[in-house]
Amino acid sequence: MKYILVLLLAGLTSNAQIQKEQLNLMPWPQGIVLNEGNFALSKTFKVNITGNPNARIFGAATRFLRRLDGRTGMFFEQGFITKLNEYPTAELQINCQKSGKIALYEDESYHLEVKKNQITINATSDLGALHGLETLLQLLQNNGTSFYFPTTQISDFPRFTWRGLMMDAARHFQPVDVVKRNIDGLAAMKMNVFHWHLVDDQGWRIEMKKHPKFIELASDGQYYTQEEIRNIVKYADERGILIVPEIDVPGHGSAILIAYPEIGSKVIILTGGTAEKNIQGTAIATYGIERNAGIFSPTLDPSNPKTYQLLSEIFDEVCPLFPGAYFHIGGDENEGKDWDANPKIQEFKKKNKLNNNHELQTYFTMQLAPMLKKHGKQLMGWEEILTKNLSKEAIIHSWRGANEGVAAGQSLTEAVKGGYKTVLSSGYYIDLMHNVESHYLNDPMPKGVELTAEEKARILGGEAPMWTELASATTIDSRIWPRTAAIAERFWSAQDITDMTSLRRRLETISFRLEELGLTHISNKNVILRNIANNQNIEAINDFSNVCEPLKGYTRNKGGIEYQMYSPLTLFADACTPDAKDALAFDNAVNQYLVNKSPENKAKVALFLNKWIAVNKTLNELSNNAPLIRPVLPLAQKLSEASLQLLLVLDNKPTLKGTDLKNLIEQCNTKDHADVELAVYASFKKLI
Amino acid sequence: MKYILVLLLAGLTSNAQIQKEQLNLMPWPQGIVLNEGNFALSKTFKVNITGNPNARIFGAATRFLRRLDGRTGMFFEQGFITKLNEYPTAELQINCQKSGKIALYEDESYHLEVKKNQITINATSDLGALHGLETLLQLLQNNGTSFYFPTTQISDFPRFTWRGLMMDAARHFQPVDVVKRNIDGLAAMKMNVFHWHLVDDQGWRIEMKKHPKFIELASDGQYYTQEEIRNIVKYADERGILIVPEIDVPGHGSAILIAYPEIGSKVIILTGGTAEKNIQGTAIATYGIERNAGIFSPTLDPSNPKTYQLLSEIFDEVCPLFPGAYFHIGGDENEGKDWDANPKIQEFKKKNKLNNNHELQTYFTMQLAPMLKKHGKQLMGWEEILTKNLSKEAIIHSWRGANEGVAAGQSLTEAVKGGYKTVLSSGYYIDLMHNVESHYLNDPMPKGVELTAEEKARILGGEAPMWTELASATTIDSRIWPRTAAIAERFWSAQDITDMTSLRRRLETISFRLEELGLTHISNKNVILRNIANNQNIEAINDFSNVCEPLKGYTRNKGGIEYQMYSPLTLFADACTPDAKDALAFDNAVNQYLVNKSPENKAKVALFLNKWIAVNKTLNELSNNAPLIRPVLPLAQKLSEASLQLLLVLDNKPTLKGTDLKNLIEQCNTKDHADVELAVYASFKKLI
């Protein structure tokens, strides 16, 4: 048979009664009862809204209708929903008691009931109703001819109040449409915070009317206008999403200091005079937009009143753009190098009895709190802001782990025990290309630590940071999705929802459905592969990409200088993703075979191995007209050689000695080619 | 061999000397000399700009570098180009004598010379240099390991000064990113006009600060803010593109009349009183946003001074958004039904000695000319505005043809003979899904008509209209590209560049390269197919889509009421395109076989036929879990049955009688299924 069929279990026979475990819900609801029977969809299906909701429910219900329309091709009669109680007899009744506020601790619960002839969503606020509509879309089933919802009762609410994604728009700038489609993705996954990293060494991304120098000198023309920001804030509000802006200070300061070098900490020592009389002076250093990745020294001068004057003016212009109650001031990775070398700053420390740079940074941070409070904003910062004199009102963003030489999430425990509210990002760094399991099983509630109920309550939730040193507008969606959907489940669903098999099964459908929001995590892969293959057939390079994963952690772009922040990312590693699809399928086949060496199970393993031998051959042929394929050839060669030997092993006819075979397999563990690694190495080892 | 290799002839051996005919240039340049040898690209490749260009060249040269970077994975050192003469020894030297103006009749010529160690682009203005950069990108060659440009001398300039695309944002609204990426596509194809159809019966799409009712009542919230419009105008300017806005009046008036019904032409006759005394009166009709496709009666009242007052105010607000010298006022398809039925309008006609509705419309049009002139704008309209009293300053947009009961392009000849400038759109209606050949061979210069040199000079060029009754943001790119690239060549290149084989060969590479601009004409096909297949394997449905074409002309969405303007377009027909890929390849195979019935040629034909039999089988299996596949099954069945019989014919073992076989093939000519037709019907007929 030429085409591999992936026939889903559900719906093969007419309206087969589906089991709860077969539903592709994500995040999994807190309570669900599945009944017998179905609600059949038809062209006249209508929505009616009652109660006292925020007007955002009208747009949300309209988008719900259009998405359902797109999936079913039904061309529903109902167009734009713009008022209450327009169709009192509509099949879908949505009732909300009150208007939801885009803030923490709002009641986001909903009750969804699907009966045979009626669907109801009841929610305290429209925010809950929005979640209910997403759940209803996920409930959609079909057989061969029609679409329907199974009769169900769902009661649902989030476990954590902060369920966020951070997007870095400073490294590779991310245009408005990228931001919007990802906000749609967040809403679909019942997340509620979009943390927008807008300023870093590599660029200032906010139009500033009173300080035009920022965008003139530090944006390369790549920034959001204030209208675009307002427009995105409104877009997010309509989808129940709070936007938390970040301006990272006092470190990561290049972009600010390009425009205002006079508030930088770096001093240049000038020497002159004669042999007899040596004259020394200092000059202000100048700064440039950082083009590489890494931690850099440009830092604001905390001893200079002008620093605070400028920051105060910045907040006065930026805060009104964001109606939310939180403002992130960064505060991370300030190494204090320029502080230590600046005599004026050292003097300032002494005068103010600040014993070290941490205390100096706390002094700095505390100056910002009232500037933000003036605009009704609470200060949030990365965990480095946490020192003894920090106000308890600050929110601690816990991020460091083994790579930074500390225990993962250690600051989270310290923060809550110290009386601070906190959000966990350690373990959710989706830019680092770790597999979905590592993120999914990472709980914001620390294990093995005794916490009181109050301390636990200070853990607001978690946030997945998407840094963009290695992600462009073309590739970022595939770095965020589908893994962030699993993280969303961790933040929303009950703590004991941890089954990886279920997660993986559901994630495949969820990932597919996210495409309808315009997300390009699936479709842009072929765009990159076509470019690599120079418009030759991409089947072989695609097959190969399905067993390769981008290098993990901080091992790609060594030293941060291979790629510049303006470089497009169009290499093989940019087409690959964590959780390489065929690697997982192969591992399952290997495991089955090792349990039962039946001819069928053997054939399943051999099918993969033979495919990879063919892939290598084809890639070599294609590379004659595609230089971008060349860097992957050594790895494809190793995969092919190992596959060939493993086929012989399967047939009990190995031609290599044990150690030679082992060496051959070990070569598949290389990280030296094309910024990727073979994801089948562990499975190969099982076979020898 | 598992993978079908498409190995291009070029570059198989190290830096093989390429022939002129192998270059994938489009539009084909006016003059080209290919020399021996190559310019080799390296990481240190740099660009330098001299002369007195407009600053747009800096951005254009920077984007050129990034696109070259994306194709080659070279990570060029040079980042943003922001000033003149930064690298006097750079390999690529661009010199422009003056700043180009975004207007007609500008000198867009350029000379591009590639030597072994140096590349130069010399142009009168930066507009020519922008074209030169696009040509240089198209010249890029590679062998198995490296990228290079062949040494060349190119002298180039456009044949016509107006080379446009019209996009309808009124029917299916097209978001900002859709507009921007298509403007990039236009620039890549050396087109220079983006005609933006912003108002029609189905919506008003321009934010109006003084008349907020337009967007409140007639946009469904889908409109461009004034900042977005300014931003797009700037974006277009940076790419050498003139934007011509259109507000369609006096017909197509629903959106205007929803907000201001008092200037509508429709009257409602009220009757009352008693049996003895009959009282008659009139009332103003109310209007609604039109949800269907078609020609509708709502028309502005040309006898009402308030109409001109409002239009004047509209132009006062809209004209300053668009610095270009042209404003399109529509003027098409005004059927005059409401005019005829309105006694006040009839009286006005009499009083003003206007003999018919055409003269009344000219009266109307002539009122608008000074309103536009006040803002430095020349009036342009669809050909219906052409009547005897029309000012010679108006530009006539020739569009009608056989479907409208007139000879195609007849108005173009009438216009130029009458002293009017004109732009041709008849024959370039890309929304109608005709094949690329029909557009490519349609010349703006009429055949068989004697024209003087002056008359010829009044033919400004042509424009491809993309109406969006059947195109959403997801599908519009595949309706525009790649066919518009062929149209671009018609408008730019010499009249005798008409070879279809060459066009088709070049178009395949050009289409692929347009992806790098973010255009989704290739990638969104699989997005739609995945939805249709309900996330099952899409190979079979994709294979089937490659022999199906959407119904042509006005035969889809019969009566304009099957789909509403808010409906997503996610059906099989939306995934299909004209010039079905496999149909063309199959036809070539059939033609070869008929010339020489060798076993090899026979096998090539049989390969397709066997594939289609398998496709039908697989589609049937997939449809058990994908209702959206079901509508295509009858057609797949016909294709399969015909293929089976044709295989027997190839083997000289037909089991059907001649007439039965003919009937079977005739069934492949159906247009009754899934809004598509089989594009292999004509080839099938050749085989029997």
mmCIF file with all atom_site columns, C-alpha atoms in Angstrom, chain B residues 524-633:
data_model
loop_
_atom_site.group_PDB
_atom_site.id
_atom_site.type_symbol
_atom_site.label_atom_id
_atom_site.label_alt_id
_atom_site.label_comp_id
_atom_site.label_asym_id
_atom_site.label_entity_id
_atom_site.label_seq_id
_atom_site.pdbx_PDB_ins_code
_atom_site.Cartn_x
_atom_site.Cartn_y
_atom_site.Cartn_z
_atom_site.occupancy
_atom_site.B_iso_or_equiv
_atom_site.pdbx_formal_charge
_atom_site.auth_seq_id
_atom_site.auth_comp_id
_atom_site.auth_asym_id
_atom_site.auth_atom_id
_atom_site.pdbx_PDB_model_num
ATOM 1   C CA . ASN B 1 524 ? -0.707  27.021 2.811   1.00 0.00 ? 524 ASN B CA 1
ATOM 2   C CA . LYS B 1 525 ? -1.839  24.286 0.444   1.00 0.00 ? 525 LYS B CA 1
ATOM 3   C CA . ASN B 1 526 ? -0.840  21.593 2.923   1.00 0.00 ? 526 ASN B CA 1
ATOM 4   C CA . VAL B 1 527 ? -2.456  23.554 5.750   1.00 0.00 ? 527 VAL B CA 1
ATOM 5   C CA . ILE B 1 528 ? -5.787  23.309 3.932   1.00 0.00 ? 528 ILE B CA 1
ATOM 6   C CA . LEU B 1 529 ? -5.238  19.688 2.924   1.00 0.00 ? 529 LEU B CA 1
ATOM 7   C CA . ARG B 1 530 ? -4.411  18.662 6.505   1.00 0.00 ? 530 ARG B CA 1
ATOM 8   C CA . ASN B 1 531 ? -7.705  20.157 7.626   1.00 0.00 ? 531 ASN B CA 1
ATOM 9   C CA . ILE B 1 532 ? -9.582  18.347 4.857   1.00 0.00 ? 532 ILE B CA 1
ATOM 10  C CA . ALA B 1 533 ? -7.849  15.058 5.675   1.00 0.00 ? 533 ALA B CA 1
ATOM 11  C CA . ASN B 1 534 ? -8.479  15.563 9.391   1.00 0.00 ? 534 ASN B CA 1
ATOM 12  C CA . ASN B 1 535 ? -4.741  15.272 10.068  1.00 0.00 ? 535 ASN B CA 1
ATOM 13  C CA . GLN B 1 536 ? -4.393  11.943 8.289   1.00 0.00 ? 536 GLN B CA 1
ATOM 14  C CA . ASN B 1 537 ? -1.631  11.503 5.692   1.00 0.00 ? 537 ASN B CA 1
ATOM 15  C CA . ILE B 1 538 ? -2.154  14.089 2.943   1.00 0.00 ? 538 ILE B CA 1
ATOM 16  C CA . GLU B 1 539 ? -0.159  12.446 0.167   1.00 0.00 ? 539 GLU B CA 1
ATOM 17  C CA . ALA B 1 540 ? -3.199  11.065 -1.645  1.00 0.00 ? 540 ALA B CA 1
ATOM 18  C CA . ILE B 1 541 ? -5.305  14.208 -1.381  1.00 0.00 ? 541 ILE B CA 1
ATOM 19  C CA . ASN B 1 542 ? -2.289  16.234 -2.464  1.00 0.00 ? 542 ASN B CA 1
ATOM 20  C CA . ASP B 1 543 ? -1.759  13.960 -5.480  1.00 0.00 ? 543 ASP B CA 1
ATOM 21  C CA . PHE B 1 544 ? -5.402  14.393 -6.355  1.00 0.00 ? 544 PHE B CA 1
ATOM 22  C CA . SER B 1 545 ? -5.205  18.167 -5.968  1.00 0.00 ? 545 SER B CA 1
ATOM 23  C CA . ASN B 1 546 ? -2.407  18.157 -8.537  1.00 0.00 ? 546 ASN B CA 1
ATOM 24  C CA . VAL B 1 547 ? -4.832  17.096 -11.283 1.00 0.00 ? 547 VAL B CA 1
ATOM 25  C CA . CYS B 1 548 ? -7.769  19.234 -10.172 1.00 0.00 ? 548 CYS B CA 1
ATOM 26  C CA . GLU B 1 549 ? -8.378  22.910 -10.867 1.00 0.00 ? 549 GLU B CA 1
ATOM 27  C CA . PRO B 1 550 ? -10.954 25.206 -9.272  1.00 0.00 ? 550 PRO B CA 1
ATOM 28  C CA . LEU B 1 551 ? -13.963 25.946 -11.474 1.00 0.00 ? 551 LEU B CA 1
ATOM 29  C CA . LYS B 1 552 ? -13.144 28.794 -13.826 1.00 0.00 ? 552 LYS B CA 1
ATOM 30  C CA . GLY B 1 553 ? -14.855 32.071 -14.548 1.00 0.00 ? 553 GLY B CA 1
ATOM 31  C CA . TYR B 1 554 ? -17.950 32.760 -12.497 1.00 0.00 ? 554 TYR B CA 1
ATOM 32  C CA . THR B 1 555 ? -19.045 29.142 -12.175 1.00 0.00 ? 555 THR B CA 1
ATOM 33  C CA . ARG B 1 556 ? -18.107 28.606 -8.516  1.00 0.00 ? 556 ARG B CA 1
ATOM 34  C CA . ASN B 1 557 ? -20.388 29.933 -5.754  1.00 0.00 ? 557 ASN B CA 1
ATOM 35  C CA . LYS B 1 558 ? -23.391 30.023 -8.060  1.00 0.00 ? 558 LYS B CA 1
ATOM 36  C CA . GLY B 1 559 ? -25.698 32.954 -7.504  1.00 0.00 ? 559 GLY B CA 1
ATOM 37  C CA . GLY B 1 560 ? -23.137 34.331 -5.070  1.00 0.00 ? 560 GLY B CA 1
ATOM 38  C CA . ILE B 1 561 ? -25.012 32.881 -2.106  1.00 0.00 ? 561 ILE B CA 1
ATOM 39  C CA . GLU B 1 562 ? -23.345 29.555 -1.302  1.00 0.00 ? 562 GLU B CA 1
ATOM 40  C CA . TYR B 1 563 ? -20.609 31.202 0.737   1.00 0.00 ? 563 TYR B CA 1
ATOM 41  C CA . GLN B 1 564 ? -20.840 34.378 2.758   1.00 0.00 ? 564 GLN B CA 1
ATOM 42  C CA . MET B 1 565 ? -18.067 36.938 2.780   1.00 0.00 ? 565 MET B CA 1
ATOM 43  C CA . TYR B 1 566 ? -17.268 35.976 6.383   1.00 0.00 ? 566 TYR B CA 1
ATOM 44  C CA . SER B 1 567 ? -16.975 32.268 5.538   1.00 0.00 ? 567 SER B CA 1
ATOM 45  C CA . PRO B 1 568 ? -13.543 30.689 5.772   1.00 0.00 ? 568 PRO B CA 1
ATOM 46  C CA . LEU B 1 569 ? -12.559 28.995 2.530   1.00 0.00 ? 569 LEU B CA 1
ATOM 47  C CA . THR B 1 570 ? -11.206 25.627 3.582   1.00 0.00 ? 570 THR B CA 1
ATOM 48  C CA . LEU B 1 571 ? -12.561 23.296 0.929   1.00 0.00 ? 571 LEU B CA 1
ATOM 49  C CA . PHE B 1 572 ? -10.741 21.160 -1.606  1.00 0.00 ? 572 PHE B CA 1
ATOM 50  C CA . ALA B 1 573 ? -11.237 23.780 -4.328  1.00 0.00 ? 573 ALA B CA 1
ATOM 51  C CA . ASP B 1 574 ? -9.433  26.282 -2.106  1.00 0.00 ? 574 ASP B CA 1
ATOM 52  C CA . ALA B 1 575 ? -6.370  24.052 -1.996  1.00 0.00 ? 575 ALA B CA 1
ATOM 53  C CA . CYS B 1 576 ? -6.345  23.607 -5.776  1.00 0.00 ? 576 CYS B CA 1
ATOM 54  C CA . THR B 1 577 ? -4.926  26.106 -8.246  1.00 0.00 ? 577 THR B CA 1
ATOM 55  C CA . PRO B 1 578 ? -4.971  26.702 -11.988 1.00 0.00 ? 578 PRO B CA 1
ATOM 56  C CA . ASP B 1 579 ? -2.194  25.028 -14.008 1.00 0.00 ? 579 ASP B CA 1
ATOM 57  C CA . ALA B 1 580 ? -2.545  21.780 -12.056 1.00 0.00 ? 580 ALA B CA 1
ATOM 58  C CA . LYS B 1 581 ? 0.992   20.480 -11.781 1.00 0.00 ? 581 LYS B CA 1
ATOM 59  C CA . ASP B 1 582 ? 0.584   16.804 -12.617 1.00 0.00 ? 582 ASP B CA 1
ATOM 60  C CA . ALA B 1 583 ? -1.911  17.511 -15.391 1.00 0.00 ? 583 ALA B CA 1
ATOM 61  C CA . LEU B 1 584 ? 0.731   19.392 -17.311 1.00 0.00 ? 584 LEU B CA 1
ATOM 62  C CA . ALA B 1 585 ? 3.368   16.715 -16.674 1.00 0.00 ? 585 ALA B CA 1
ATOM 63  C CA . PHE B 1 586 ? 0.891   14.042 -17.732 1.00 0.00 ? 586 PHE B CA 1
ATOM 64  C CA . ASP B 1 587 ? 0.022   15.876 -20.914 1.00 0.00 ? 587 ASP B CA 1
ATOM 65  C CA . ASN B 1 588 ? 3.715   16.024 -21.791 1.00 0.00 ? 588 ASN B CA 1
ATOM 66  C CA . ALA B 1 589 ? 4.017   12.292 -21.157 1.00 0.00 ? 589 ALA B CA 1
ATOM 67  C CA . VAL B 1 590 ? 0.975   11.598 -23.340 1.00 0.00 ? 590 VAL B CA 1
ATOM 68  C CA . ASN B 1 591 ? 2.308   13.758 -26.151 1.00 0.00 ? 591 ASN B CA 1
ATOM 69  C CA . GLN B 1 592 ? 5.665   11.993 -26.040 1.00 0.00 ? 592 GLN B CA 1
ATOM 70  C CA . TYR B 1 593 ? 3.988   8.611  -26.054 1.00 0.00 ? 593 TYR B CA 1
ATOM 71  C CA . LEU B 1 594 ? 1.798   9.487  -29.026 1.00 0.00 ? 594 LEU B CA 1
ATOM 72  C CA . VAL B 1 595 ? 4.888   10.502 -31.006 1.00 0.00 ? 595 VAL B CA 1
ATOM 73  C CA . ASN B 1 596 ? 6.835   7.423  -29.976 1.00 0.00 ? 596 ASN B CA 1
ATOM 74  C CA . LYS B 1 597 ? 5.082   4.491  -28.338 1.00 0.00 ? 597 LYS B CA 1
ATOM 75  C CA . SER B 1 598 ? 8.258   3.125  -26.768 1.00 0.00 ? 598 SER B CA 1
ATOM 76  C CA . PRO B 1 599 ? 8.015   1.016  -23.583 1.00 0.00 ? 599 PRO B CA 1
ATOM 77  C CA . GLU B 1 600 ? 9.686   3.880  -21.683 1.00 0.00 ? 600 GLU B CA 1
ATOM 78  C CA . ASN B 1 601 ? 7.167   6.425  -22.901 1.00 0.00 ? 601 ASN B CA 1
ATOM 79  C CA . LYS B 1 602 ? 4.335   4.059  -22.218 1.00 0.00 ? 602 LYS B CA 1
ATOM 80  C CA . ALA B 1 603 ? 5.616   3.441  -18.695 1.00 0.00 ? 603 ALA B CA 1
ATOM 81  C CA . LYS B 1 604 ? 5.637   7.158  -17.995 1.00 0.00 ? 604 LYS B CA 1
ATOM 82  C CA . VAL B 1 605 ? 1.971   7.440  -18.894 1.00 0.00 ? 605 VAL B CA 1
ATOM 83  C CA . ALA B 1 606 ? 1.096   4.293  -16.973 1.00 0.00 ? 606 ALA B CA 1
ATOM 84  C CA . LEU B 1 607 ? 2.837   5.572  -13.850 1.00 0.00 ? 607 LEU B CA 1
ATOM 85  C CA . PHE B 1 608 ? 0.350   8.438  -13.625 1.00 0.00 ? 608 PHE B CA 1
ATOM 86  C CA . LEU B 1 609 ? -2.648  6.233  -14.334 1.00 0.00 ? 609 LEU B CA 1
ATOM 87  C CA . ASN B 1 610 ? -1.653  3.725  -11.684 1.00 0.00 ? 610 ASN B CA 1
ATOM 88  C CA . LYS B 1 611 ? -1.082  6.531  -9.214  1.00 0.00 ? 611 LYS B CA 1
ATOM 89  C CA . TRP B 1 612 ? -4.592  7.865  -9.737  1.00 0.00 ? 612 TRP B CA 1
ATOM 90  C CA . ILE B 1 613 ? -6.119  4.435  -9.220  1.00 0.00 ? 613 ILE B CA 1
ATOM 91  C CA . ALA B 1 614 ? -4.257  4.212  -5.909  1.00 0.00 ? 614 ALA B CA 1
ATOM 92  C CA . VAL B 1 615 ? -5.263  7.768  -4.994  1.00 0.00 ? 615 VAL B CA 1
ATOM 93  C CA . ASN B 1 616 ? -8.926  6.909  -5.369  1.00 0.00 ? 616 ASN B CA 1
ATOM 94  C CA . LYS B 1 617 ? -8.574  3.840  -3.183  1.00 0.00 ? 617 LYS B CA 1
ATOM 95  C CA . THR B 1 618 ? -6.753  5.774  -0.473  1.00 0.00 ? 618 THR B CA 1
ATOM 96  C CA . LEU B 1 619 ? -9.168  8.703  -0.553  1.00 0.00 ? 619 LEU B CA 1
ATOM 97  C CA . ASN B 1 620 ? -12.026 6.296  0.044   1.00 0.00 ? 620 ASN B CA 1
ATOM 98  C CA . GLU B 1 621 ? -10.244 4.872  3.054   1.00 0.00 ? 621 GLU B CA 1
ATOM 99  C CA . LEU B 1 622 ? -9.335  8.291  4.430   1.00 0.00 ? 622 LEU B CA 1
ATOM 100 C CA . SER B 1 623 ? -12.863 9.575  3.996   1.00 0.00 ? 623 SER B CA 1
ATOM 101 C CA . ASN B 1 624 ? -14.056 7.229  6.728   1.00 0.00 ? 624 ASN B CA 1
ATOM 102 C CA . ASN B 1 625 ? -12.532 9.703  9.131   1.00 0.00 ? 625 ASN B CA 1
ATOM 103 C CA . ALA B 1 626 ? -12.727 12.898 7.112   1.00 0.00 ? 626 ALA B CA 1
ATOM 104 C CA . PRO B 1 627 ? -16.106 14.224 5.983   1.00 0.00 ? 627 PRO B CA 1
ATOM 105 C CA . LEU B 1 628 ? -14.448 16.988 3.956   1.00 0.00 ? 628 LEU B CA 1
ATOM 106 C CA . ILE B 1 629 ? -12.924 14.358 1.658   1.00 0.00 ? 629 ILE B CA 1
ATOM 107 C CA . ARG B 1 630 ? -16.324 12.909 0.813   1.00 0.00 ? 630 ARG B CA 1
ATOM 108 C CA . PRO B 1 631 ? -17.328 15.553 -1.797  1.00 0.00 ? 631 PRO B CA 1
ATOM 109 C CA . VAL B 1 632 ? -14.252 14.727 -3.926  1.00 0.00 ? 632 VAL B CA 1
ATOM 110 C CA . LEU B 1 633 ? -14.871 10.968 -4.010  1.00 0.00 ? 633 LEU B CA 1
#
